[in-house]
PDB file of C-alpha atoms in Angstrom:
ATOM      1  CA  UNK A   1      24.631  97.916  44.504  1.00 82.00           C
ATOM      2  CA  UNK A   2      23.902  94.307  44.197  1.00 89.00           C
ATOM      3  CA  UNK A   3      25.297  92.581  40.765  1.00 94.00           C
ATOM      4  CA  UNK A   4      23.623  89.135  39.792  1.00 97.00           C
ATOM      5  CA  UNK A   5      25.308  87.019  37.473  1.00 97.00           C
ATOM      6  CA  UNK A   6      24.886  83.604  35.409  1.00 97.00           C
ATOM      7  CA  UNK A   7      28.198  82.825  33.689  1.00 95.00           C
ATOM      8  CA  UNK A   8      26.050  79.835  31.185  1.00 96.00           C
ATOM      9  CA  UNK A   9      24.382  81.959  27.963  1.00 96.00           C
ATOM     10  CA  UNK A  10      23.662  78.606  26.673  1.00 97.00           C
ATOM     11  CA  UNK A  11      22.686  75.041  28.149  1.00 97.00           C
ATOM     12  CA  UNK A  12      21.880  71.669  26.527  1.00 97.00           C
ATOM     13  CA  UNK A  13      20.530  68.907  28.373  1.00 97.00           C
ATOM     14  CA  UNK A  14      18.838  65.302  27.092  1.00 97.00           C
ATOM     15  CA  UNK A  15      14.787  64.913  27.611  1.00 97.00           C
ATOM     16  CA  UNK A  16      14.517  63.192  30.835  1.00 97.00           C
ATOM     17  CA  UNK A  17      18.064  64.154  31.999  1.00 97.00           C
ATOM     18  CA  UNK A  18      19.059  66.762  34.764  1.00 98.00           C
ATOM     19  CA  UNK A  19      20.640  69.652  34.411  1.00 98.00           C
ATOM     20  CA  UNK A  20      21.624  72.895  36.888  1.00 98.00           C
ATOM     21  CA  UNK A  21      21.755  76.316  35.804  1.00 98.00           C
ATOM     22  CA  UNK A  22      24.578  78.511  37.507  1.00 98.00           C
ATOM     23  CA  UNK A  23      23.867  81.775  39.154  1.00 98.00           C
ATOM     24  CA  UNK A  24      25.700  83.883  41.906  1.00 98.00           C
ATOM     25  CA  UNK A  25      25.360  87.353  43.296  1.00 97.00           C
ATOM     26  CA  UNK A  26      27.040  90.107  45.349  1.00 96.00           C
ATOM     27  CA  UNK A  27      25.598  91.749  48.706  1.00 94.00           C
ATOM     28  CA  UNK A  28      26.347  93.134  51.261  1.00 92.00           C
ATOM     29  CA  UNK A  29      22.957  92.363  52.882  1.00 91.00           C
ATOM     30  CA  UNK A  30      21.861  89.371  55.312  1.00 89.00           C
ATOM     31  CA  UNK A  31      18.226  89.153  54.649  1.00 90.00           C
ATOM     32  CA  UNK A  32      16.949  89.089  50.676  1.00 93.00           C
ATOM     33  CA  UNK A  33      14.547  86.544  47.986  1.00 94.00           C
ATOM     34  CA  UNK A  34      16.063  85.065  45.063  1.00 96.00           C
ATOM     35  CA  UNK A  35      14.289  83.725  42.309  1.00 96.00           C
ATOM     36  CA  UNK A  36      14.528  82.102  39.059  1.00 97.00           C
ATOM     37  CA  UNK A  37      11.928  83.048  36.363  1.00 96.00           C
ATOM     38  CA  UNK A  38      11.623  81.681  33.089  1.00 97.00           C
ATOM     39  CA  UNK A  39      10.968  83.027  29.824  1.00 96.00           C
ATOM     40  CA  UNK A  40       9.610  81.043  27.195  1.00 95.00           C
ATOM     41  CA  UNK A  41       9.369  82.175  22.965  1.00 91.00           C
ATOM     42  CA  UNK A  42       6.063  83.098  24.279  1.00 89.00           C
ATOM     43  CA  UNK A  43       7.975  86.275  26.106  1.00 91.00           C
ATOM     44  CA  UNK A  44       6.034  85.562  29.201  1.00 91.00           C
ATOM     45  CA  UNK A  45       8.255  85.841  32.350  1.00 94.00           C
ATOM     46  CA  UNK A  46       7.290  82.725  34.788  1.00 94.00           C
ATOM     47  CA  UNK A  47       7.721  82.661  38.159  1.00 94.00           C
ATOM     48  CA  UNK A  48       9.739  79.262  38.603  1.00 96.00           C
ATOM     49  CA  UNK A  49      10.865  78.688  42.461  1.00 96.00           C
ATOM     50  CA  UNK A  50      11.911  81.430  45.038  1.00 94.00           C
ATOM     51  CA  UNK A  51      14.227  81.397  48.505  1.00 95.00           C
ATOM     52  CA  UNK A  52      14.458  83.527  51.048  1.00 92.00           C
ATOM     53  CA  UNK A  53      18.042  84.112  52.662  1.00 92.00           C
ATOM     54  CA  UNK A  54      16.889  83.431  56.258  1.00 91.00           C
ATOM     55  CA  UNK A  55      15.627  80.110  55.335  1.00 89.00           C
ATOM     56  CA  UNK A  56      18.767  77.188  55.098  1.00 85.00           C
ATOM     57  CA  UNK A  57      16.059  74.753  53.703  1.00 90.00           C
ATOM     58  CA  UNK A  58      16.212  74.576  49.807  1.00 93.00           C
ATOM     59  CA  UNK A  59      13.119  75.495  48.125  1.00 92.00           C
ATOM     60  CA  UNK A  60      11.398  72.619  45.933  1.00 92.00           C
ATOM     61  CA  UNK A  61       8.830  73.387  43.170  1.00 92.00           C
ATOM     62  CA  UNK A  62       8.171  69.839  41.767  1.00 95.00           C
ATOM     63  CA  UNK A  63      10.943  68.819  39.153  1.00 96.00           C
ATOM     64  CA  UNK A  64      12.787  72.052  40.548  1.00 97.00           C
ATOM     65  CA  UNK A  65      15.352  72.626  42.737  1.00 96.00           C
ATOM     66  CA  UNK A  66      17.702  74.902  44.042  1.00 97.00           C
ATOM     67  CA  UNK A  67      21.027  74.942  46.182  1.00 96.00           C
ATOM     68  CA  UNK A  68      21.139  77.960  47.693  1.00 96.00           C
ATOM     69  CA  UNK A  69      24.681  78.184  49.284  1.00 95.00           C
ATOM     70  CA  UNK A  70      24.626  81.880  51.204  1.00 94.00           C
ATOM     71  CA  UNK A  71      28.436  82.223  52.008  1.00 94.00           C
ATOM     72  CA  UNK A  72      29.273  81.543  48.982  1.00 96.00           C
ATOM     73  CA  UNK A  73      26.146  83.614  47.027  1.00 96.00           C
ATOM     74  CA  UNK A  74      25.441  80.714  45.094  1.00 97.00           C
ATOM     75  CA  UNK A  75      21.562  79.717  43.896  1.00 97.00           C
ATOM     76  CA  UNK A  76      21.469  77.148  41.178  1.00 97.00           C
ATOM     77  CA  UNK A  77      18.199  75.654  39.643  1.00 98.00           C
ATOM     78  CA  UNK A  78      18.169  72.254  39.151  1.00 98.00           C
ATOM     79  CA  UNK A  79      15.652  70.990  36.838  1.00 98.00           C
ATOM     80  CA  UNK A  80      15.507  66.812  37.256  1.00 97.00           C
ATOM     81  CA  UNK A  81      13.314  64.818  34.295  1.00 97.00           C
ATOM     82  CA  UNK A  82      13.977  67.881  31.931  1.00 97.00           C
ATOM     83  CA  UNK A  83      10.987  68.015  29.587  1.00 97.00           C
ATOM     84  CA  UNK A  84      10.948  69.809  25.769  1.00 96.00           C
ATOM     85  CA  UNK A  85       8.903  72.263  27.515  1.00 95.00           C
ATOM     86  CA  UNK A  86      11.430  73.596  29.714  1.00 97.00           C
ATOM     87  CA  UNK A  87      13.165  74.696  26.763  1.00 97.00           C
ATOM     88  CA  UNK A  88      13.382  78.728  27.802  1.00 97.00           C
ATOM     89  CA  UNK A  89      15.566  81.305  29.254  1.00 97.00           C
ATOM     90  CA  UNK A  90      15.874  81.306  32.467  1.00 98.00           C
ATOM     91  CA  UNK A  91      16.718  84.513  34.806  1.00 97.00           C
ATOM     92  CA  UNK A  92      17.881  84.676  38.135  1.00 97.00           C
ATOM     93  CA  UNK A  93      17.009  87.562  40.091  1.00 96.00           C
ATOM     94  CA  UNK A  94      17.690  89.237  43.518  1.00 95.00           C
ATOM     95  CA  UNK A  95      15.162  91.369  45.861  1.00 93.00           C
ATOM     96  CA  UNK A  96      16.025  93.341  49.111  1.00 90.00           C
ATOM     97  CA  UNK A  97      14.102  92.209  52.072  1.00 86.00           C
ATOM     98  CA  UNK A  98      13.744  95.666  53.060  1.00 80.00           C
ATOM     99  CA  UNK A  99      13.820  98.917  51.107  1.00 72.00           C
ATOM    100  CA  UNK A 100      14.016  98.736  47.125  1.00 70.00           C
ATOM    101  CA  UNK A 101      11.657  96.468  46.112  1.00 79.00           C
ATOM    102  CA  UNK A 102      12.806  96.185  42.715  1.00 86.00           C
ATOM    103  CA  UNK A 103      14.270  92.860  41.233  1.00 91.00           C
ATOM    104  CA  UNK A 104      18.160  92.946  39.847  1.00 93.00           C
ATOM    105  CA  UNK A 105      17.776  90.622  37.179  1.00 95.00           C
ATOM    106  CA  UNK A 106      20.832  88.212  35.564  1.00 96.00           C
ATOM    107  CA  UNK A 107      21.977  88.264  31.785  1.00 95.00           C
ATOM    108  CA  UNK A 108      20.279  85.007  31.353  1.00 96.00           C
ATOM    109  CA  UNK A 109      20.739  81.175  30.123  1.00 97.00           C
ATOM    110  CA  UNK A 110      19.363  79.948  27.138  1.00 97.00           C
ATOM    111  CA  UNK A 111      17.721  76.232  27.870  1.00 98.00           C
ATOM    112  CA  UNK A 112      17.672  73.806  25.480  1.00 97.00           C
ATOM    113  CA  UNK A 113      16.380  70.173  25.271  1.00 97.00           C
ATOM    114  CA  UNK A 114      16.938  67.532  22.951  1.00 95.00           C
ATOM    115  CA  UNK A 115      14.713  65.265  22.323  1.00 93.00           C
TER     116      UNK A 115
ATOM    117  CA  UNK B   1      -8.012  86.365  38.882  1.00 62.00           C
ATOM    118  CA  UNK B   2      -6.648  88.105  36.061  1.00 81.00           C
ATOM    119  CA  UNK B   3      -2.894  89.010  35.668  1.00 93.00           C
ATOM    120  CA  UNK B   4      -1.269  92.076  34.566  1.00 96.00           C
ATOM    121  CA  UNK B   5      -2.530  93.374  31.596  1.00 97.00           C
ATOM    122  CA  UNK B   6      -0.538  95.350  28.871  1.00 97.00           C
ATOM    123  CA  UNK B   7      -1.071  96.771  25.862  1.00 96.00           C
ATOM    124  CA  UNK B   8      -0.505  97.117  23.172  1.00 97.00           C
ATOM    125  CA  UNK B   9       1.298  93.957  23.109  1.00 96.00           C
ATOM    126  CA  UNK B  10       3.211  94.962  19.713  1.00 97.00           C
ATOM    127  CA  UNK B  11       3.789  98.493  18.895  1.00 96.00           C
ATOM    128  CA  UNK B  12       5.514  99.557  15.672  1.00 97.00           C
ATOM    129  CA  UNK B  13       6.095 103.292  14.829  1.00 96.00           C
ATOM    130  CA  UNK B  14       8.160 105.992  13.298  1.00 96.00           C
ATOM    131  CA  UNK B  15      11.386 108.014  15.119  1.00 96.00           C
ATOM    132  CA  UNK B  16       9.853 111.297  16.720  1.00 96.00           C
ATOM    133  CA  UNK B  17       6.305 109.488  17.477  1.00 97.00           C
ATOM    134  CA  UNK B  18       5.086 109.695  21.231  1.00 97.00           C
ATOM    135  CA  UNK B  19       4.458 106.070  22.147  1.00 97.00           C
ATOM    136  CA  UNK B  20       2.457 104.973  25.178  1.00 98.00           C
ATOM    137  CA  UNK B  21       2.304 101.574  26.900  1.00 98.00           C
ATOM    138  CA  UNK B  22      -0.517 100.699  29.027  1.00 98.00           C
ATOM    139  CA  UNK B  23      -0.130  98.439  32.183  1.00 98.00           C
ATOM    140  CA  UNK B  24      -3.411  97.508  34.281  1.00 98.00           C
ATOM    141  CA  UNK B  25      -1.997  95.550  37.702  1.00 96.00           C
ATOM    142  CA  UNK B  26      -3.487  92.716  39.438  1.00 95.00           C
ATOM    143  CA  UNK B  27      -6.280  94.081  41.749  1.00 94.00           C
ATOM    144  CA  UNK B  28      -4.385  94.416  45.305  1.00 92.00           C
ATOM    145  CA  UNK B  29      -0.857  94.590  44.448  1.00 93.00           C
ATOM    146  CA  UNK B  30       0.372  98.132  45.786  1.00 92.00           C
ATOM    147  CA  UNK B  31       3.237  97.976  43.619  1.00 93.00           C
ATOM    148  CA  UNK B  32       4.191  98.348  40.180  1.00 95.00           C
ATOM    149  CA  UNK B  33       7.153  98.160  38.245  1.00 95.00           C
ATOM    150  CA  UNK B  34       7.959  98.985  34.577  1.00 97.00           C
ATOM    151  CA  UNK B  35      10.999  97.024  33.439  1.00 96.00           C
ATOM    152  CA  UNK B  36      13.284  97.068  29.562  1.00 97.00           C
ATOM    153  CA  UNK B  37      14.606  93.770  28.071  1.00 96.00           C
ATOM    154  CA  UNK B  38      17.106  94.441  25.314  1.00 95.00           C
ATOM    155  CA  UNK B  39      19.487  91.878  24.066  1.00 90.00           C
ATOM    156  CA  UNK B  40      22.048  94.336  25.148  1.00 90.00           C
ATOM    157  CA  UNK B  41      21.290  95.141  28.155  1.00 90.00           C
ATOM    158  CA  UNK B  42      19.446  92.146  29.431  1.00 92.00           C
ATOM    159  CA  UNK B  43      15.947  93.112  31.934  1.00 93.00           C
ATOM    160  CA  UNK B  44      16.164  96.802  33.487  1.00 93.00           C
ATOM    161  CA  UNK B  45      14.165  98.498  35.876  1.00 93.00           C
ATOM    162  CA  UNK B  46      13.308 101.782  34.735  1.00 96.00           C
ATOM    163  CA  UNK B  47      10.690 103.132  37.476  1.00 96.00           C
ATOM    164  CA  UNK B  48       8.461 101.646  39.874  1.00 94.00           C
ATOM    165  CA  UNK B  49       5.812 102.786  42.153  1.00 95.00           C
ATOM    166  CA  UNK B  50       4.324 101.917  45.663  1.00 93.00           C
ATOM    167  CA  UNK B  51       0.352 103.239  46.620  1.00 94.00           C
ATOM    168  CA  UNK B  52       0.752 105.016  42.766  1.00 95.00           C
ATOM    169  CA  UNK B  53       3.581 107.190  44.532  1.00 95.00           C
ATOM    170  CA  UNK B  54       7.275 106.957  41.971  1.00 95.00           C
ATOM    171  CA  UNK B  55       9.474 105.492  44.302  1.00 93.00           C
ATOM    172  CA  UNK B  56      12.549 105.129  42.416  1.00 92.00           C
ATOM    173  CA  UNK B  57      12.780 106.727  38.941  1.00 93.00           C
ATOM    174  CA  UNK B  58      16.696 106.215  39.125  1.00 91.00           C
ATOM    175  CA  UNK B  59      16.327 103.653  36.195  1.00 92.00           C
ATOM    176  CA  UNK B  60      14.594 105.557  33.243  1.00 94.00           C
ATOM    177  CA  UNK B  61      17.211 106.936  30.485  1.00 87.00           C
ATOM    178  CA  UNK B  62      16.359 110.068  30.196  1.00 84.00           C
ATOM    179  CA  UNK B  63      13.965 113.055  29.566  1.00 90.00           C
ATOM    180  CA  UNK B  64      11.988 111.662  26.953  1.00 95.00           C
ATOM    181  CA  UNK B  65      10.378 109.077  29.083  1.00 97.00           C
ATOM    182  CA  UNK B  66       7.942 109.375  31.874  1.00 97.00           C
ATOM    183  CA  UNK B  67       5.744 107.048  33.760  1.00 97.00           C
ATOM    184  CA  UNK B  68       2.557 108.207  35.664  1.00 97.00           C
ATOM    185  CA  UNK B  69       0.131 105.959  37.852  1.00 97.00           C
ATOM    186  CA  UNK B  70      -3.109 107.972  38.096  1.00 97.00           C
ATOM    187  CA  UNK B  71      -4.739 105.304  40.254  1.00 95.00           C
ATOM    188  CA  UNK B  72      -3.961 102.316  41.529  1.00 94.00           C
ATOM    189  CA  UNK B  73      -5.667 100.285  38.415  1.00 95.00           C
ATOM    190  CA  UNK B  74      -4.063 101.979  35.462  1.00 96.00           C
ATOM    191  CA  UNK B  75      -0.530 103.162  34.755  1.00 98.00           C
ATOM    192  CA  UNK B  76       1.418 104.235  31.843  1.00 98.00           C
ATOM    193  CA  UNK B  77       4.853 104.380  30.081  1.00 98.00           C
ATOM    194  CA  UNK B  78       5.091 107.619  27.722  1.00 98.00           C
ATOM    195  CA  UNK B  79       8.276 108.161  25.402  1.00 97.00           C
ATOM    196  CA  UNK B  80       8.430 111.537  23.477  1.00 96.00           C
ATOM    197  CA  UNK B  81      10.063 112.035  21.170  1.00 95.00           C
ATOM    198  CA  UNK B  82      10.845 108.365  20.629  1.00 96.00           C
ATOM    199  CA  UNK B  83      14.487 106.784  19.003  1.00 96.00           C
ATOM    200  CA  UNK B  84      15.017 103.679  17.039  1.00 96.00           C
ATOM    201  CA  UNK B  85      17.729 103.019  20.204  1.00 95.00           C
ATOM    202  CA  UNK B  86      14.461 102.642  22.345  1.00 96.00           C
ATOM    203  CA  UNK B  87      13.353  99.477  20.707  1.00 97.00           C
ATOM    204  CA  UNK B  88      12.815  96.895  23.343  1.00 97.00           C
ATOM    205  CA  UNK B  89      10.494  94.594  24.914  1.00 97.00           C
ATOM    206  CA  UNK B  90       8.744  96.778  28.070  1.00 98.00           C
ATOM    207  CA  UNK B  91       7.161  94.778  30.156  1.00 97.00           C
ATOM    208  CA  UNK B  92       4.692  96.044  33.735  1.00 97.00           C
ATOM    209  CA  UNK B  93       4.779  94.035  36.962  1.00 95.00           C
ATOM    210  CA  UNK B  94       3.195  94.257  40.050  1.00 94.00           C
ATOM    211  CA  UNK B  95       3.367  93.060  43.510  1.00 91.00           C
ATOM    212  CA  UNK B  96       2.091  93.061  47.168  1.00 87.00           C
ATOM    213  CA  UNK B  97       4.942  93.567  49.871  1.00 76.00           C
ATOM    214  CA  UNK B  98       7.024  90.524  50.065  1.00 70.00           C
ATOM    215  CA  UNK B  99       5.437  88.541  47.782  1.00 77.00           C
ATOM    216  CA  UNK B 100       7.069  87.724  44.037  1.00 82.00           C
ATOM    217  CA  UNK B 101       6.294  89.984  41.520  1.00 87.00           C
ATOM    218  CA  UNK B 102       4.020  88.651  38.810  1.00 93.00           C
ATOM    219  CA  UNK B 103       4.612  90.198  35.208  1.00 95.00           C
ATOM    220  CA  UNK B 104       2.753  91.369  32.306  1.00 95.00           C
ATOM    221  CA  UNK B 105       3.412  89.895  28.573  1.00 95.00           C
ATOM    222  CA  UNK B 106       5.022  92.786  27.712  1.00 96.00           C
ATOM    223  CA  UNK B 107       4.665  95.183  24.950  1.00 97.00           C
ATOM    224  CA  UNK B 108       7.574  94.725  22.109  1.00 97.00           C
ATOM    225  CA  UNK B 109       8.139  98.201  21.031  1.00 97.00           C
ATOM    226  CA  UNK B 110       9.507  98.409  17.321  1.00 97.00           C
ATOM    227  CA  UNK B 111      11.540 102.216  16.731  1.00 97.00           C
ATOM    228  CA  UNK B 112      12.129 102.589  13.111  1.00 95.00           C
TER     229      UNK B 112
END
C-alpha cells in the first residue's frame, strides 16, 4: 500500500519570504499524480499544483513550485513571495495512474505567515 | 459551473441518531469519493464509486455506515446507529478519469 508522509506539522515563514513544505512517499509503482491541496480555516480543500511521475519537468502554478525528485520519492511545494493568505494546511497526496483512483492523503503541515 | 455540493454543512445530533450527508457531484465527473478528516487520523477514504457502481468500500469502519449513489447526480453517506467516536469533518469529491479530484466543503458532523 502506498504511505505518504510530511515530517513538518508546523511551518513559519516571513510575508514575502519563501518557504518549502516537505513531503515523501512509498511505491512500488512507476506511473502515479501527486498533488498538494490546501486547506484553509474555511475547511475548503484547494487544489494547489499537481505532477505526474512520467513527466521530469517540475510543475509551476504561479508563486508555486515543486521539486519532484522520483528516486528519491520526494515532492516539496515551494511557495516564493509567501502572502498572509497562504496561511493554511497544506496536504500532499498520492493517486495511482491506473486502478484505485482514490487519493492517499499526508498528516499535514500547518502554514503560517507573519506579517 | 458549480462544484460539489454538500449538505448539511454542520450537523449536530444525539448518540443512536441515523445521520445522513448529502453530496451532489459536479455534472460529468463519473466518480465520487466520500472521505473522513479527524485530527487523529488525518483525511481517510471511506468508499468511492465509479458510473454510481461502489468500487472500493475497503475504507468505511464498519456496519453502521453505508453509502449509496442512486444516480449519477445524488449520493449519500448514512450512519446508524451513530457514536460520539464518529465525529468528524466528511467531506464528497468527485472526479473524471485522470483528472484531480475537486472536493466538496464538507459536512462537520458533531456526535454528542
Amino acid at each position: 500500500a502506498q504511505t505518504v508522509t510530511q515530517s513538518q506539522p508546523e511551518m513559519s515563514v516571513q510575508e514575502a519570504e519563501t518557504v518549502t513544505l516537505s513531503c515523501t512517499y512509498d511505491t512500488s509503482e512507476s506511473d502515479y499524480y501527486l498533488f498538494w491541496y490546501k486547506q484553509p480555516p474555511s475547511r475548503q480543500m484547494i487544489l494547489v499544483i499537481r505532477q505526474e511521475a512520467y513527466k521530469q519537468q517540475n510543475a509551476t502554478e504561479n508563486r508555486f513550485s515543486v521539486n519532484f525528485q522520483k528516486a528519491a520519492k520526494s515532492f516539496s511545494l515551494k511557495i516564493s513571495d509567501s502572502q498572509l493568505g497562504d496561511a493554511a494546511m497544506y496536504f500532499c497526496a498520492y493517486r495511482s495512474a491506473e486502478g484505485a483512483q482514490k487519493l492517499v492523503f499526508g498528516q499535514g503541515t500547518r502554514l503560517t505567515i507573519n506579517p | 459551473d458549480a462544484g460539489v455540493i454538500q449538505s448539511p454543512r454542520h450537523e449536530v445530533t444525539e448518540m443512536g441518531q441515523e445521520v445522513t450527508l448529502r453530496c451532489k457531484p459536479i455534472s460529468g465527473h463519473d466518480y465520487l469519493f466520500w472521505y473522513r478528516q479527524t485530527m487523529m487520523r488525518g483525511l481517510e477514504l471511506l468508499i468511492y464509486f465509479n458510473n454510481n457502481v461502489p468500487i472500493d468500500d475497503s475504507g468505511m469502519p464498519e456496519d453502521r455506515f453505508s453509502a449509496k449513489m442512486p444516480n449519477a447526480s445524488f449520493s449519500t453517506l448514512k450512519i446508524q446507529p451513530s457514536e460520539p467516536r464518529d465525529s468528524a469533518v466528511y467531506f464528497c469529491a468527485s472526479g473524471r478519469n485522470i483528472q484531480p479530484q475537486h472536493f466538496g466543503d464538507g459536512t462537520r458532523l458533531s456526535i454528542l
